[in-house]
Every structure is written in C-alpha cells, then in structure tokens.
PDB file of C-alpha atoms in Angstrom:
ATOM      1  CA  MET A  24      26.061  -0.716 -31.823  1.00  0.00           C
ATOM      2  CA  SER A  25      23.162  -1.869 -29.628  1.00  0.00           C
ATOM      3  CA  THR A  26      23.791  -4.948 -27.509  1.00  0.00           C
ATOM      4  CA  LEU A  27      20.220  -6.066 -28.277  1.00  0.00           C
ATOM      5  CA  THR A  28      21.323  -7.399 -31.651  1.00  0.00           C
ATOM      6  CA  SER A  29      24.023  -9.611 -30.117  1.00  0.00           C
ATOM      7  CA  SER A  30      24.300 -13.029 -31.739  1.00  0.00           C
ATOM      8  CA  SER A  31      23.635 -14.866 -28.473  1.00  0.00           C
ATOM      9  CA  PRO A  32      19.899 -15.170 -27.746  1.00  0.00           C
ATOM     10  CA  ILE A  33      18.371 -13.767 -24.571  1.00  0.00           C
ATOM     11  CA  ARG A  34      17.400 -16.736 -22.394  1.00  0.00           C
ATOM     12  CA  ILE A  35      13.992 -16.064 -20.826  1.00  0.00           C
ATOM     13  CA  GLY A  36      13.169 -18.139 -17.730  1.00  0.00           C
ATOM     14  CA  THR A  37       9.552 -18.950 -16.902  1.00  0.00           C
ATOM     15  CA  ARG A  38       7.239 -21.423 -15.226  1.00  0.00           C
ATOM     16  CA  GLY A  39       5.801 -24.070 -17.523  1.00  0.00           C
ATOM     17  CA  SER A  40       2.049 -23.422 -17.380  1.00  0.00           C
ATOM     18  CA  LEU A  41       0.254 -22.322 -20.545  1.00  0.00           C
ATOM     19  CA  LEU A  42      -0.286 -18.883 -19.057  1.00  0.00           C
ATOM     20  CA  ALA A  43       3.313 -18.470 -17.873  1.00  0.00           C
ATOM     21  CA  VAL A  44       4.693 -19.496 -21.266  1.00  0.00           C
ATOM     22  CA  ALA A  45       2.221 -17.172 -23.015  1.00  0.00           C
ATOM     23  CA  GLN A  46       3.492 -14.304 -20.880  1.00  0.00           C
ATOM     24  CA  ALA A  47       7.122 -15.184 -21.646  1.00  0.00           C
ATOM     25  CA  GLU A  48       6.236 -15.244 -25.343  1.00  0.00           C
ATOM     26  CA  MET A  49       4.778 -11.743 -24.986  1.00  0.00           C
ATOM     27  CA  VAL A  50       8.112 -10.538 -23.617  1.00  0.00           C
ATOM     28  CA  ALA A  51       9.965 -12.370 -26.393  1.00  0.00           C
ATOM     29  CA  ALA A  52       7.765 -10.628 -28.972  1.00  0.00           C
ATOM     30  CA  GLN A  53       8.510  -7.228 -27.445  1.00  0.00           C
ATOM     31  CA  LEU A  54      12.228  -7.955 -27.532  1.00  0.00           C
ATOM     32  CA  ALA A  55      12.001  -9.206 -31.119  1.00  0.00           C
ATOM     33  CA  SER A  56      10.370  -5.932 -32.167  1.00  0.00           C
ATOM     34  CA  ARG A  57      13.549  -4.217 -30.920  1.00  0.00           C
ATOM     35  CA  GLY A  58      15.814  -6.562 -32.850  1.00  0.00           C
ATOM     36  CA  ALA A  59      16.643  -9.027 -30.069  1.00  0.00           C
ATOM     37  CA  VAL A  60      16.585 -12.801 -30.483  1.00  0.00           C
ATOM     38  CA  SER A  61      15.444 -14.821 -27.472  1.00  0.00           C
ATOM     39  CA  GLU A  62      14.639 -18.341 -26.359  1.00  0.00           C
ATOM     40  CA  ILE A  63      12.329 -19.556 -23.608  1.00  0.00           C
ATOM     41  CA  VAL A  64      13.659 -21.762 -20.818  1.00  0.00           C
ATOM     42  CA  VAL A  65      10.993 -23.550 -18.745  1.00  0.00           C
ATOM     43  CA  ILE A  66      11.836 -24.039 -15.068  1.00  0.00           C
ATOM     44  CA  LYS A  67       9.755 -26.157 -12.691  1.00  0.00           C
ATOM     45  CA  THR A  68       9.044 -24.418  -9.396  1.00  0.00           C
ATOM     46  CA  THR A  69       8.067 -25.785  -5.992  1.00  0.00           C
ATOM     47  CA  GLY A  70       4.764 -23.946  -6.250  1.00  0.00           C
ATOM     48  CA  ASP A  71       3.949 -25.937  -9.380  1.00  0.00           C
ATOM     49  CA  LYS A  72       4.884 -29.251  -7.796  1.00  0.00           C
ATOM     50  CA  VAL A  73       2.990 -29.021  -4.470  1.00  0.00           C
ATOM     51  CA  LEU A  74      -0.695 -28.585  -5.270  1.00  0.00           C
ATOM     52  CA  ASP A  75      -2.481 -30.087  -2.288  1.00  0.00           C
ATOM     53  CA  ARG A  76      -1.844 -27.323   0.263  1.00  0.00           C
ATOM     54  CA  PRO A  77      -2.248 -23.535   0.435  1.00  0.00           C
ATOM     55  CA  LEU A  78       0.883 -21.525  -0.355  1.00  0.00           C
ATOM     56  CA  SER A  79       0.668 -20.015   3.136  1.00  0.00           C
ATOM     57  CA  GLU A  80       1.376 -23.470   4.594  1.00  0.00           C
ATOM     58  CA  ILE A  81       4.384 -24.324   2.417  1.00  0.00           C
ATOM     59  CA  GLY A  82       6.348 -21.103   2.309  1.00  0.00           C
ATOM     60  CA  GLY A  83       4.415 -18.371   0.505  1.00  0.00           C
ATOM     61  CA  LYS A  84       4.316 -17.029  -3.015  1.00  0.00           C
ATOM     62  CA  GLY A  85       8.120 -17.129  -3.371  1.00  0.00           C
ATOM     63  CA  LEU A  86       7.628 -20.808  -4.168  1.00  0.00           C
ATOM     64  CA  PHE A  87       6.670 -19.719  -7.694  1.00  0.00           C
ATOM     65  CA  THR A  88       9.870 -17.742  -8.164  1.00  0.00           C
ATOM     66  CA  LYS A  89      12.816 -19.046  -6.126  1.00  0.00           C
ATOM     67  CA  GLU A  90      14.006 -21.697  -8.590  1.00  0.00           C
ATOM     68  CA  ILE A  91      13.749 -19.214 -11.455  1.00  0.00           C
ATOM     69  CA  GLU A  92      15.606 -16.563  -9.465  1.00  0.00           C
ATOM     70  CA  ALA A  93      18.311 -19.129  -8.651  1.00  0.00           C
ATOM     71  CA  ALA A  94      18.755 -19.797 -12.374  1.00  0.00           C
ATOM     72  CA  LEU A  95      19.027 -16.048 -12.938  1.00  0.00           C
ATOM     73  CA  THR A  96      21.651 -15.469 -10.257  1.00  0.00           C
ATOM     74  CA  GLU A  97      23.602 -18.513 -11.500  1.00  0.00           C
ATOM     75  CA  ARG A  98      23.501 -17.043 -15.043  1.00  0.00           C
ATOM     76  CA  ARG A  99      21.685 -20.018 -16.552  1.00  0.00           C
ATOM     77  CA  ILE A 100      19.100 -17.549 -17.866  1.00  0.00           C
ATOM     78  CA  ASP A 101      19.335 -13.839 -18.703  1.00  0.00           C
ATOM     79  CA  CYS A 102      15.940 -12.704 -17.419  1.00  0.00           C
ATOM     80  CA  ALA A 103      12.872 -14.097 -15.707  1.00  0.00           C
ATOM     81  CA  VAL A 104       9.258 -13.391 -16.582  1.00  0.00           C
ATOM     82  CA  HIS A 105       6.763 -13.432 -13.720  1.00  0.00           C
ATOM     83  CA  SER A 106       3.210 -12.528 -12.943  1.00  0.00           C
ATOM     84  CA  ALA A 107       4.155  -9.537 -10.810  1.00  0.00           C
ATOM     85  CA  LYS A 108       1.704 -10.510  -8.066  1.00  0.00           C
ATOM     86  CA  ASP A 109       3.717 -13.729  -7.472  1.00  0.00           C
ATOM     87  CA  LEU A 110       6.900 -11.871  -6.547  1.00  0.00           C
ATOM     88  CA  GLU A 111       8.132 -11.557  -2.989  1.00  0.00           C
ATOM     89  CA  THR A 112       8.121  -8.009  -1.655  1.00  0.00           C
ATOM     90  CA  ILE A 113      11.898  -8.090  -1.160  1.00  0.00           C
ATOM     91  CA  LEU A 114      13.949  -9.468  -4.050  1.00  0.00           C
ATOM     92  CA  PRO A 115      17.411 -11.063  -3.826  1.00  0.00           C
ATOM     93  CA  ALA A 116      19.981  -8.264  -3.519  1.00  0.00           C
ATOM     94  CA  GLU A 117      21.602  -8.925  -6.902  1.00  0.00           C
ATOM     95  CA  LEU A 118      18.292  -8.873  -8.797  1.00  0.00           C
ATOM     96  CA  THR A 119      15.895  -6.098  -9.811  1.00  0.00           C
ATOM     97  CA  LEU A 120      12.705  -5.591 -11.809  1.00  0.00           C
ATOM     98  CA  GLY A 121      13.876  -4.221 -15.126  1.00  0.00           C
ATOM     99  CA  ALA A 122      10.636  -3.843 -17.045  1.00  0.00           C
ATOM    100  CA  PHE A 123       6.871  -4.272 -17.056  1.00  0.00           C
ATOM    101  CA  LEU A 124       4.663  -4.915 -20.046  1.00  0.00           C
ATOM    102  CA  PRO A 125       1.478  -2.825 -20.412  1.00  0.00           C
ATOM    103  CA  ARG A 126      -0.887  -3.956 -17.689  1.00  0.00           C
ATOM    104  CA  GLU A 127      -3.851  -6.170 -18.495  1.00  0.00           C
ATOM    105  CA  ASP A 128      -7.302  -5.894 -16.913  1.00  0.00           C
ATOM    106  CA  VAL A 129      -6.779  -5.981 -13.145  1.00  0.00           C
ATOM    107  CA  ARG A 130     -10.161  -7.390 -12.174  1.00  0.00           C
ATOM    108  CA  ASP A 131     -11.090 -10.768 -10.718  1.00  0.00           C
ATOM    109  CA  VAL A 132     -13.817 -12.877 -12.268  1.00  0.00           C
ATOM    110  CA  PHE A 133     -16.182 -15.406 -10.760  1.00  0.00           C
ATOM    111  CA  ILE A 134     -16.898 -18.640 -12.618  1.00  0.00           C
ATOM    112  CA  GLY A 135     -19.939 -20.488 -11.323  1.00  0.00           C
ATOM    113  CA  ARG A 136     -21.132 -23.968 -12.225  1.00  0.00           C
ATOM    114  CA  GLY A 137     -24.180 -23.737 -14.414  1.00  0.00           C
ATOM    115  CA  GLY A 138     -23.548 -20.042 -14.991  1.00  0.00           C
ATOM    116  CA  MET A 139     -24.444 -18.940 -11.465  1.00  0.00           C
ATOM    117  CA  THR A 140     -23.072 -15.649 -10.181  1.00  0.00           C
ATOM    118  CA  LEU A 141     -21.560 -15.301  -6.723  1.00  0.00           C
ATOM    119  CA  ALA A 142     -24.818 -13.777  -5.466  1.00  0.00           C
ATOM    120  CA  GLU A 143     -26.854 -16.638  -6.952  1.00  0.00           C
ATOM    121  CA  LEU A 144     -24.997 -19.479  -5.234  1.00  0.00           C
ATOM    122  CA  PRO A 145     -27.223 -21.271  -2.721  1.00  0.00           C
ATOM    123  CA  PRO A 146     -26.364 -21.029   0.997  1.00  0.00           C
ATOM    124  CA  GLY A 147     -23.680 -23.552   1.932  1.00  0.00           C
ATOM    125  CA  ALA A 148     -22.225 -23.714  -1.570  1.00  0.00           C
ATOM    126  CA  THR A 149     -18.455 -24.057  -1.880  1.00  0.00           C
ATOM    127  CA  VAL A 150     -16.163 -21.555  -3.555  1.00  0.00           C
ATOM    128  CA  GLY A 151     -12.750 -22.948  -4.405  1.00  0.00           C
ATOM    129  CA  THR A 152      -9.705 -20.689  -4.203  1.00  0.00           C
ATOM    130  CA  ALA A 153      -6.273 -20.877  -2.602  1.00  0.00           C
ATOM    131  CA  SER A 154      -6.041 -17.088  -2.257  1.00  0.00           C
ATOM    132  CA  LEU A 155      -6.621 -15.841   1.290  1.00  0.00           C
ATOM    133  CA  ARG A 156      -7.558 -12.456  -0.179  1.00  0.00           C
ATOM    134  CA  ARG A 157     -10.264 -13.976  -2.357  1.00  0.00           C
ATOM    135  CA  GLN A 158     -11.487 -16.169   0.497  1.00  0.00           C
ATOM    136  CA  ALA A 159     -11.797 -13.174   2.816  1.00  0.00           C
ATOM    137  CA  LEU A 160     -13.647 -11.071   0.245  1.00  0.00           C
ATOM    138  CA  VAL A 161     -15.994 -13.935  -0.636  1.00  0.00           C
ATOM    139  CA  ARG A 162     -16.763 -14.417   3.035  1.00  0.00           C
ATOM    140  CA  ARG A 163     -17.364 -10.685   3.472  1.00  0.00           C
ATOM    141  CA  ALA A 164     -19.848 -10.733   0.584  1.00  0.00           C
ATOM    142  CA  ARG A 165     -21.407 -14.138   1.372  1.00  0.00           C
ATOM    143  CA  PRO A 166     -20.704 -15.329   4.941  1.00  0.00           C
ATOM    144  CA  ASP A 167     -23.077 -18.238   4.307  1.00  0.00           C
ATOM    145  CA  LEU A 168     -20.729 -19.811   1.756  1.00  0.00           C
ATOM    146  CA  LYS A 169     -17.905 -22.277   2.336  1.00  0.00           C
ATOM    147  CA  CYS A 170     -14.389 -21.765   0.995  1.00  0.00           C
ATOM    148  CA  ALA A 171     -12.102 -24.620  -0.007  1.00  0.00           C
ATOM    149  CA  VAL A 172      -8.515 -24.674  -1.232  1.00  0.00           C
ATOM    150  CA  LEU A 173      -8.342 -24.987  -5.013  1.00  0.00           C
ATOM    151  CA  ARG A 174      -4.830 -24.817  -6.460  1.00  0.00           C
ATOM    152  CA  GLY A 175      -3.163 -25.430  -9.802  1.00  0.00           C
ATOM    153  CA  ASN A 176      -2.908 -23.569 -13.071  1.00  0.00           C
ATOM    154  CA  VAL A 177      -5.961 -22.118 -14.809  1.00  0.00           C
ATOM    155  CA  GLN A 178      -6.759 -25.300 -16.738  1.00  0.00           C
ATOM    156  CA  THR A 179      -6.376 -27.484 -13.637  1.00  0.00           C
ATOM    157  CA  ARG A 180      -8.722 -25.318 -11.594  1.00  0.00           C
ATOM    158  CA  LEU A 181     -11.323 -25.257 -14.351  1.00  0.00           C
ATOM    159  CA  LYS A 182     -11.218 -29.055 -14.572  1.00  0.00           C
ATOM    160  CA  LYS A 183     -11.686 -29.326 -10.803  1.00  0.00           C
ATOM    161  CA  LEU A 184     -14.661 -26.972 -11.009  1.00  0.00           C
ATOM    162  CA  GLU A 185     -16.175 -29.018 -13.830  1.00  0.00           C
ATOM    163  CA  ALA A 186     -15.628 -32.209 -11.827  1.00  0.00           C
ATOM    164  CA  GLY A 187     -17.733 -30.787  -9.005  1.00  0.00           C
ATOM    165  CA  GLU A 188     -14.997 -30.180  -6.425  1.00  0.00           C
ATOM    166  CA  CYS A 189     -16.587 -26.773  -5.838  1.00  0.00           C
ATOM    167  CA  ASP A 190     -19.556 -24.705  -7.016  1.00  0.00           C
ATOM    168  CA  GLY A 191     -17.554 -21.727  -8.164  1.00  0.00           C
ATOM    169  CA  THR A 192     -14.063 -20.307  -8.343  1.00  0.00           C
ATOM    170  CA  LEU A 193     -12.292 -17.011  -8.914  1.00  0.00           C
ATOM    171  CA  LEU A 194      -9.569 -16.202 -11.396  1.00  0.00           C
ATOM    172  CA  ALA A 195      -7.793 -13.120 -12.695  1.00  0.00           C
ATOM    173  CA  LEU A 196      -9.372 -11.725 -15.853  1.00  0.00           C
ATOM    174  CA  ALA A 197      -5.857 -10.876 -17.087  1.00  0.00           C
ATOM    175  CA  GLY A 198      -4.965 -14.545 -17.302  1.00  0.00           C
ATOM    176  CA  LEU A 199      -8.151 -15.452 -19.133  1.00  0.00           C
ATOM    177  CA  ASN A 200      -7.556 -12.634 -21.619  1.00  0.00           C
ATOM    178  CA  ARG A 201      -3.992 -13.788 -22.271  1.00  0.00           C
ATOM    179  CA  LEU A 202      -5.194 -17.338 -22.816  1.00  0.00           C
ATOM    180  CA  GLY A 203      -7.964 -16.151 -25.135  1.00  0.00           C
ATOM    181  CA  ILE A 204     -10.815 -17.490 -22.981  1.00  0.00           C
ATOM    182  CA  PRO A 205     -12.428 -14.476 -21.254  1.00  0.00           C
ATOM    183  CA  GLN A 206     -15.882 -15.756 -22.234  1.00  0.00           C
ATOM    184  CA  ILE A 207     -15.779 -18.463 -19.551  1.00  0.00           C
ATOM    185  CA  ALA A 208     -16.233 -15.840 -16.821  1.00  0.00           C
ATOM    186  CA  THR A 209     -19.708 -15.821 -15.307  1.00  0.00           C
ATOM    187  CA  GLU A 210     -19.223 -12.301 -13.989  1.00  0.00           C
ATOM    188  CA  ILE A 211     -16.503  -9.684 -13.714  1.00  0.00           C
ATOM    189  CA  LEU A 212     -16.187  -8.378 -10.158  1.00  0.00           C
ATOM    190  CA  ASP A 213     -16.122  -4.670  -9.272  1.00  0.00           C
ATOM    191  CA  PRO A 214     -12.472  -3.851  -8.417  1.00  0.00           C
ATOM    192  CA  THR A 215     -13.488  -1.163  -5.909  1.00  0.00           C
ATOM    193  CA  VAL A 216     -15.403  -3.801  -3.913  1.00  0.00           C
ATOM    194  CA  PHE A 217     -13.436  -6.933  -4.774  1.00  0.00           C
ATOM    195  CA  VAL A 218     -10.060  -5.186  -4.695  1.00  0.00           C
ATOM    196  CA  PRO A 219      -7.437  -7.124  -6.703  1.00  0.00           C
ATOM    197  CA  ALA A 220      -4.151  -8.500  -5.472  1.00  0.00           C
ATOM    198  CA  CYS A 221      -1.298  -6.012  -5.534  1.00  0.00           C
ATOM    199  CA  ALA A 222       0.300  -6.011  -9.016  1.00  0.00           C
ATOM    200  CA  GLN A 223      -2.427  -8.237 -10.498  1.00  0.00           C
ATOM    201  CA  GLY A 224      -2.471  -8.113 -14.287  1.00  0.00           C
ATOM    202  CA  ALA A 225       1.155  -6.973 -14.572  1.00  0.00           C
ATOM    203  CA  ILE A 226       3.974  -8.960 -16.185  1.00  0.00           C
ATOM    204  CA  ALA A 227       7.401  -8.264 -14.679  1.00  0.00           C
ATOM    205  CA  VAL A 228      10.826  -8.913 -16.201  1.00  0.00           C
ATOM    206  CA  GLU A 229      13.440  -9.636 -13.538  1.00  0.00           C
ATOM    207  CA  ILE A 230      17.130  -9.210 -14.343  1.00  0.00           C
ATOM    208  CA  ARG A 231      20.555  -9.069 -12.704  1.00  0.00           C
ATOM    209  CA  ARG A 232      21.566  -5.597 -11.570  1.00  0.00           C
ATOM    210  CA  ASP A 233      24.971  -5.898 -13.282  1.00  0.00           C
ATOM    211  CA  ASP A 234      23.700  -7.054 -16.696  1.00  0.00           C
ATOM    212  CA  ASP A 235      24.096  -4.052 -19.003  1.00  0.00           C
ATOM    213  CA  ARG A 236      22.643  -5.878 -21.990  1.00  0.00           C
ATOM    214  CA  MET A 237      19.409  -6.697 -20.148  1.00  0.00           C
ATOM    215  CA  ILE A 238      19.213  -3.229 -18.603  1.00  0.00           C
ATOM    216  CA  GLU A 239      19.215  -1.829 -22.150  1.00  0.00           C
ATOM    217  CA  ALA A 240      16.697  -4.419 -23.336  1.00  0.00           C
ATOM    218  CA  CYS A 241      14.336  -3.685 -20.463  1.00  0.00           C
ATOM    219  CA  ARG A 242      14.589   0.041 -20.971  1.00  0.00           C
ATOM    220  CA  ALA A 243      13.374  -0.501 -24.539  1.00  0.00           C
ATOM    221  CA  ILE A 244      10.247  -2.459 -23.589  1.00  0.00           C
ATOM    222  CA  ASP A 245       9.254  -0.986 -20.198  1.00  0.00           C
ATOM    223  CA  ASP A 246       5.750   0.448 -19.800  1.00  0.00           C
ATOM    224  CA  ARG A 247       6.223   3.371 -17.426  1.00  0.00           C
ATOM    225  CA  ALA A 248       2.605   3.632 -16.289  1.00  0.00           C
ATOM    226  CA  THR A 249       2.517  -0.033 -15.273  1.00  0.00           C
ATOM    227  CA  GLU A 250       5.846   0.352 -13.503  1.00  0.00           C
ATOM    228  CA  ARG A 251       4.504   3.243 -11.432  1.00  0.00           C
ATOM    229  CA  THR A 252       1.264   1.545 -10.397  1.00  0.00           C
ATOM    230  CA  VAL A 253       3.124  -1.629  -9.433  1.00  0.00           C
ATOM    231  CA  GLN A 254       5.641   0.429  -7.454  1.00  0.00           C
ATOM    232  CA  ALA A 255       2.779   1.961  -5.471  1.00  0.00           C
ATOM    233  CA  GLU A 256       1.135  -1.393  -4.785  1.00  0.00           C
ATOM    234  CA  ARG A 257       4.392  -3.113  -3.856  1.00  0.00           C
ATOM    235  CA  GLY A 258       5.214  -0.189  -1.589  1.00  0.00           C
ATOM    236  CA  PHE A 259       1.865  -0.744   0.122  1.00  0.00           C
ATOM    237  CA  LEU A 260       2.691  -4.440   0.535  1.00  0.00           C
ATOM    238  CA  ALA A 261       6.149  -3.671   1.906  1.00  0.00           C
ATOM    239  CA  ALA A 262       4.746  -1.494   4.670  1.00  0.00           C
ATOM    240  CA  LEU A 263       2.377  -4.276   5.692  1.00  0.00           C
ATOM    241  CA  ASP A 264       5.005  -7.022   5.376  1.00  0.00           C
ATOM    242  CA  GLY A 265       2.597  -8.585   2.919  1.00  0.00           C
ATOM    243  CA  SER A 266       2.739 -12.301   2.233  1.00  0.00           C
ATOM    244  CA  CYS A 267       0.424 -15.141   1.334  1.00  0.00           C
ATOM    245  CA  ARG A 268      -0.409 -15.412   5.042  1.00  0.00           C
ATOM    246  CA  THR A 269      -2.149 -12.041   5.113  1.00  0.00           C
ATOM    247  CA  PRO A 270      -5.189 -11.131   2.997  1.00  0.00           C
ATOM    248  CA  ILE A 271      -4.017  -7.849   1.412  1.00  0.00           C
ATOM    249  CA  ALA A 272      -5.323  -6.086  -1.683  1.00  0.00           C
ATOM    250  CA  GLY A 273      -4.254  -2.916  -3.446  1.00  0.00           C
ATOM    251  CA  LEU A 274      -4.996  -1.090  -6.665  1.00  0.00           C
ATOM    252  CA  ALA A 275      -3.264   2.049  -7.917  1.00  0.00           C
ATOM    253  CA  THR A 276      -4.509   4.222 -10.772  1.00  0.00           C
ATOM    254  CA  ILE A 277      -2.882   7.171 -12.521  1.00  0.00           C
ATOM    255  CA  SER A 278      -4.685  10.425 -13.236  1.00  0.00           C
ATOM    256  CA  GLY A 279      -2.497  13.008 -14.948  1.00  0.00           C
ATOM    257  CA  GLU A 280       0.467  13.733 -12.701  1.00  0.00           C
ATOM    258  CA  ASP A 281      -1.157  12.050  -9.701  1.00  0.00           C
ATOM    259  CA  ILE A 282      -1.448   8.444  -8.583  1.00  0.00           C
ATOM    260  CA  GLU A 283      -4.160   7.117  -6.279  1.00  0.00           C
ATOM    261  CA  LEU A 284      -4.362   3.881  -4.339  1.00  0.00           C
ATOM    262  CA  ILE A 285      -7.106   1.933  -2.639  1.00  0.00           C
ATOM    263  CA  GLY A 286      -5.830  -0.760  -0.306  1.00  0.00           C
ATOM    264  CA  LEU A 287      -7.168  -3.120   2.290  1.00  0.00           C
ATOM    265  CA  VAL A 288      -6.217  -5.763   4.781  1.00  0.00           C
ATOM    266  CA  ALA A 289      -8.670  -8.378   6.006  1.00  0.00           C
ATOM    267  CA  ALA A 290      -9.181 -11.098   8.536  1.00  0.00           C
ATOM    268  CA  PRO A 291      -9.244 -14.461   6.718  1.00  0.00           C
ATOM    269  CA  ASP A 292     -12.869 -15.050   7.720  1.00  0.00           C
ATOM    270  CA  GLY A 293     -13.918 -11.718   6.225  1.00  0.00           C
ATOM    271  CA  THR A 294     -15.403 -10.434   9.476  1.00  0.00           C
ATOM    272  CA  ARG A 295     -13.027  -7.487   9.558  1.00  0.00           C
ATOM    273  CA  VAL A 296     -11.892  -5.601   6.486  1.00  0.00           C
ATOM    274  CA  GLU A 297      -9.987  -2.340   6.860  1.00  0.00           C
ATOM    275  CA  GLU A 298      -9.551  -0.078   3.835  1.00  0.00           C
ATOM    276  CA  ILE A 299      -7.452   2.996   3.154  1.00  0.00           C
ATOM    277  CA  THR A 300      -6.751   5.370   0.285  1.00  0.00           C
ATOM    278  CA  GLY A 301      -3.613   7.234  -0.727  1.00  0.00           C
ATOM    279  CA  ARG A 302      -2.751   9.920  -3.234  1.00  0.00           C
ATOM    280  CA  GLY A 303       0.496  11.462  -4.402  1.00  0.00           C
ATOM    281  CA  LEU A 304       2.634  12.384  -7.368  1.00  0.00           C
ATOM    282  CA  VAL A 305       3.310   9.686  -9.959  1.00  0.00           C
ATOM    283  CA  THR A 306       7.027  10.293  -9.466  1.00  0.00           C
ATOM    284  CA  GLU A 307       6.619   9.301  -5.799  1.00  0.00           C
ATOM    285  CA  ALA A 308       4.501   6.197  -6.384  1.00  0.00           C
ATOM    286  CA  ALA A 309       6.450   3.806  -4.160  1.00  0.00           C
ATOM    287  CA  GLU A 310       6.595   6.319  -1.312  1.00  0.00           C
ATOM    288  CA  MET A 311       2.857   7.009  -1.553  1.00  0.00           C
ATOM    289  CA  GLY A 312       2.044   3.309  -1.445  1.00  0.00           C
ATOM    290  CA  TYR A 313       4.352   2.707   1.488  1.00  0.00           C
ATOM    291  CA  ASP A 314       2.813   5.631   3.392  1.00  0.00           C
ATOM    292  CA  ALA A 315      -0.703   4.245   2.842  1.00  0.00           C
ATOM    293  CA  GLY A 316       0.412   0.850   4.110  1.00  0.00           C
ATOM    294  CA  ARG A 317       2.132   2.403   7.121  1.00  0.00           C
ATOM    295  CA  ARG A 318      -1.001   4.370   8.019  1.00  0.00           C
ATOM    296  CA  LEU A 319      -3.189   1.281   7.667  1.00  0.00           C
ATOM    297  CA  ARG A 320      -0.827  -0.781   9.799  1.00  0.00           C
ATOM    298  CA  ALA A 321      -0.924   1.861  12.521  1.00  0.00           C
ATOM    299  CA  ARG A 322      -4.717   1.938  12.401  1.00  0.00           C
ATOM    300  CA  VAL A 323      -5.341  -1.806  12.710  1.00  0.00           C
ATOM    301  CA  GLY A 324      -2.561  -2.329  15.265  1.00  0.00           C
ATOM    302  CA  GLU A 325       0.139  -4.970  15.504  1.00  0.00           C
ATOM    303  CA  GLY A 326      -2.236  -7.342  17.255  1.00  0.00           C
ATOM    304  CA  PHE A 327      -4.196  -7.719  14.036  1.00  0.00           C
ATOM    305  CA  PHE A 328      -1.153  -9.130  12.223  1.00  0.00           C
ATOM    306  CA  GLU A 329      -0.174 -11.319  15.165  1.00  0.00           C
ATOM    307  CA  LEU A 330      -3.568 -13.023  14.932  1.00  0.00           C
ATOM    308  CA  LEU A 331      -2.867 -13.791  11.272  1.00  0.00           C
ATOM    309  CA  ALA A 332       0.660 -15.136  11.807  1.00  0.00           C
TER     310      ALA A 332
END
C-alpha cells in the first residue's frame, strides 16, 4: 500500500505571502491528485520581517528559508515549498530537494509608472529593486538611471511603485502568472539580454533525506526537465559561490538529449558584465553548470569577487 494515502496529512511549510501560499497550494494540489492529503503551515521568516535593507546587508537569501528549514529538521513540517531561486546553494546536510513542479516562465518584467518601458524612462529616473542582478543589468542598459532598494512581496512593491517611491520596478513573470496578474507588466524582458536569476520560475519541494514517505511523494510529482535545468543553474552558482552579494544570472534550456546554459556575473554598477555558455548531456546537468561557472570564475579572476565582497 502506498504511504501517500496515510491518514496523517502532509504538513507543507511555506512563507506567508500570497505568492508563497499560492505555490504551496500548487504542491498540495499535485499531491492530492496522487491521493495524498496535506495541510499548509505558514512560517514567518526573517526575510519577511526585515524590509528596509537589502538582503546582502542582513545575511543573504537564506533569510527566506532558514526558519522553514529549521521547522523541517525539527519535524514540525514534512516538506517545505520554496521559490527555488531563494534557496542557498548548499542546503543543510539532512535536507534535500525532492521535487520540482513544471517551471513557469523564467523571464523578468518591467513595470513602469504610466506605462513607460525601461527604454522610455527619462534620464535620472529611479528603478526600484532589491536584486543586485537586476540593478546591474538595469545599469548596463541605462547607466543614466538611478537604482533604489525596493523590498517586500509583490503587492507591497506594487503599492510602493504606485505611491511614487520609484518610477519603475522589475518582477518575475512567473510570480505574476501564478497570482493571475500578468497584465500589469509594461514589458517582458528578453531573457538572453536580461538573463534571469538562477532557478527563477521554479518551485522546489525540500524534504528530509530520511523521510521515505516524502521521497515517494516527491517522486510522484517531480518534473524531470525542471529538475535538470535547476541542477545546471545551481551548479553554475556553486562554482561561483553565488550569493545575494554577487550579481549572478543563469538560464539553462534543454534540447533533446543536450542541455545548454547561458550565465553571467556582473559588477553591481553594470560597468562590467562577463558572460559564458555551456553545453552538455542532460544527464550531466549539474556538472555542466559547475564547469561553466568554474571557467567563468577563472576568466574574471579572484580579484573580481574580492571587490564584490
């Protein structure tokens, strides 16, 4: 008999934003289609509480996951649902990524006040974003613009934009699609020019390595193609020691038996952007991504990363 139909519900841990809960509900729906009952447990994270400073100043993107991972290791929840791009490159030893849902659109969008595109903003206009990657790529495209820190969930950032705290902002199209509001985007940015964050658009299910029930559950809902592309992009990040302190982008795509990656690392002011490509077998996705990151790191030199520290 499958353990998925156990009488005890699967406790799904998540952040409390509308988008995070929507993503947890997507996982719950996938589990339900396989006969599993689940319940959603909302956990407040440090990243949700501290909204007045960039993540790079208060500890990095792990601030969105550490409290949830603690609940998982302490067995207060059975799995955790994350936006995969929020995960640290190295997970706690007792945890692993058990499954990924089919990946959403990976692209970034620009939302301008009054419907202006990024190119139409007047010189000196302010773009609000807390992402160093987005700041660097905005500055590469429009060095005449100003960048300001804009943090909070999607709704909070949109309210700040409407209140005039900035003239435009950038968000992930995946999040807007999941919230049912893609129409608010002024423009969708070309992912080969405005390369997305590694693992953007992917929902990850994190579990304990010793939990046979959740291993079975994740096997039933895992999207293999998403898993492979995320493995490549996280491999790229691992080679670069990627964190919120370093503007890094990476996008992997699958073509038949092959997987390709475009990746970049940038100076925060956008004055230097170094790109690289990689290609390999789908079955060696993580290794291909790591190799691309290693080659890029060798090219830019350790001094580049020391300047960003």
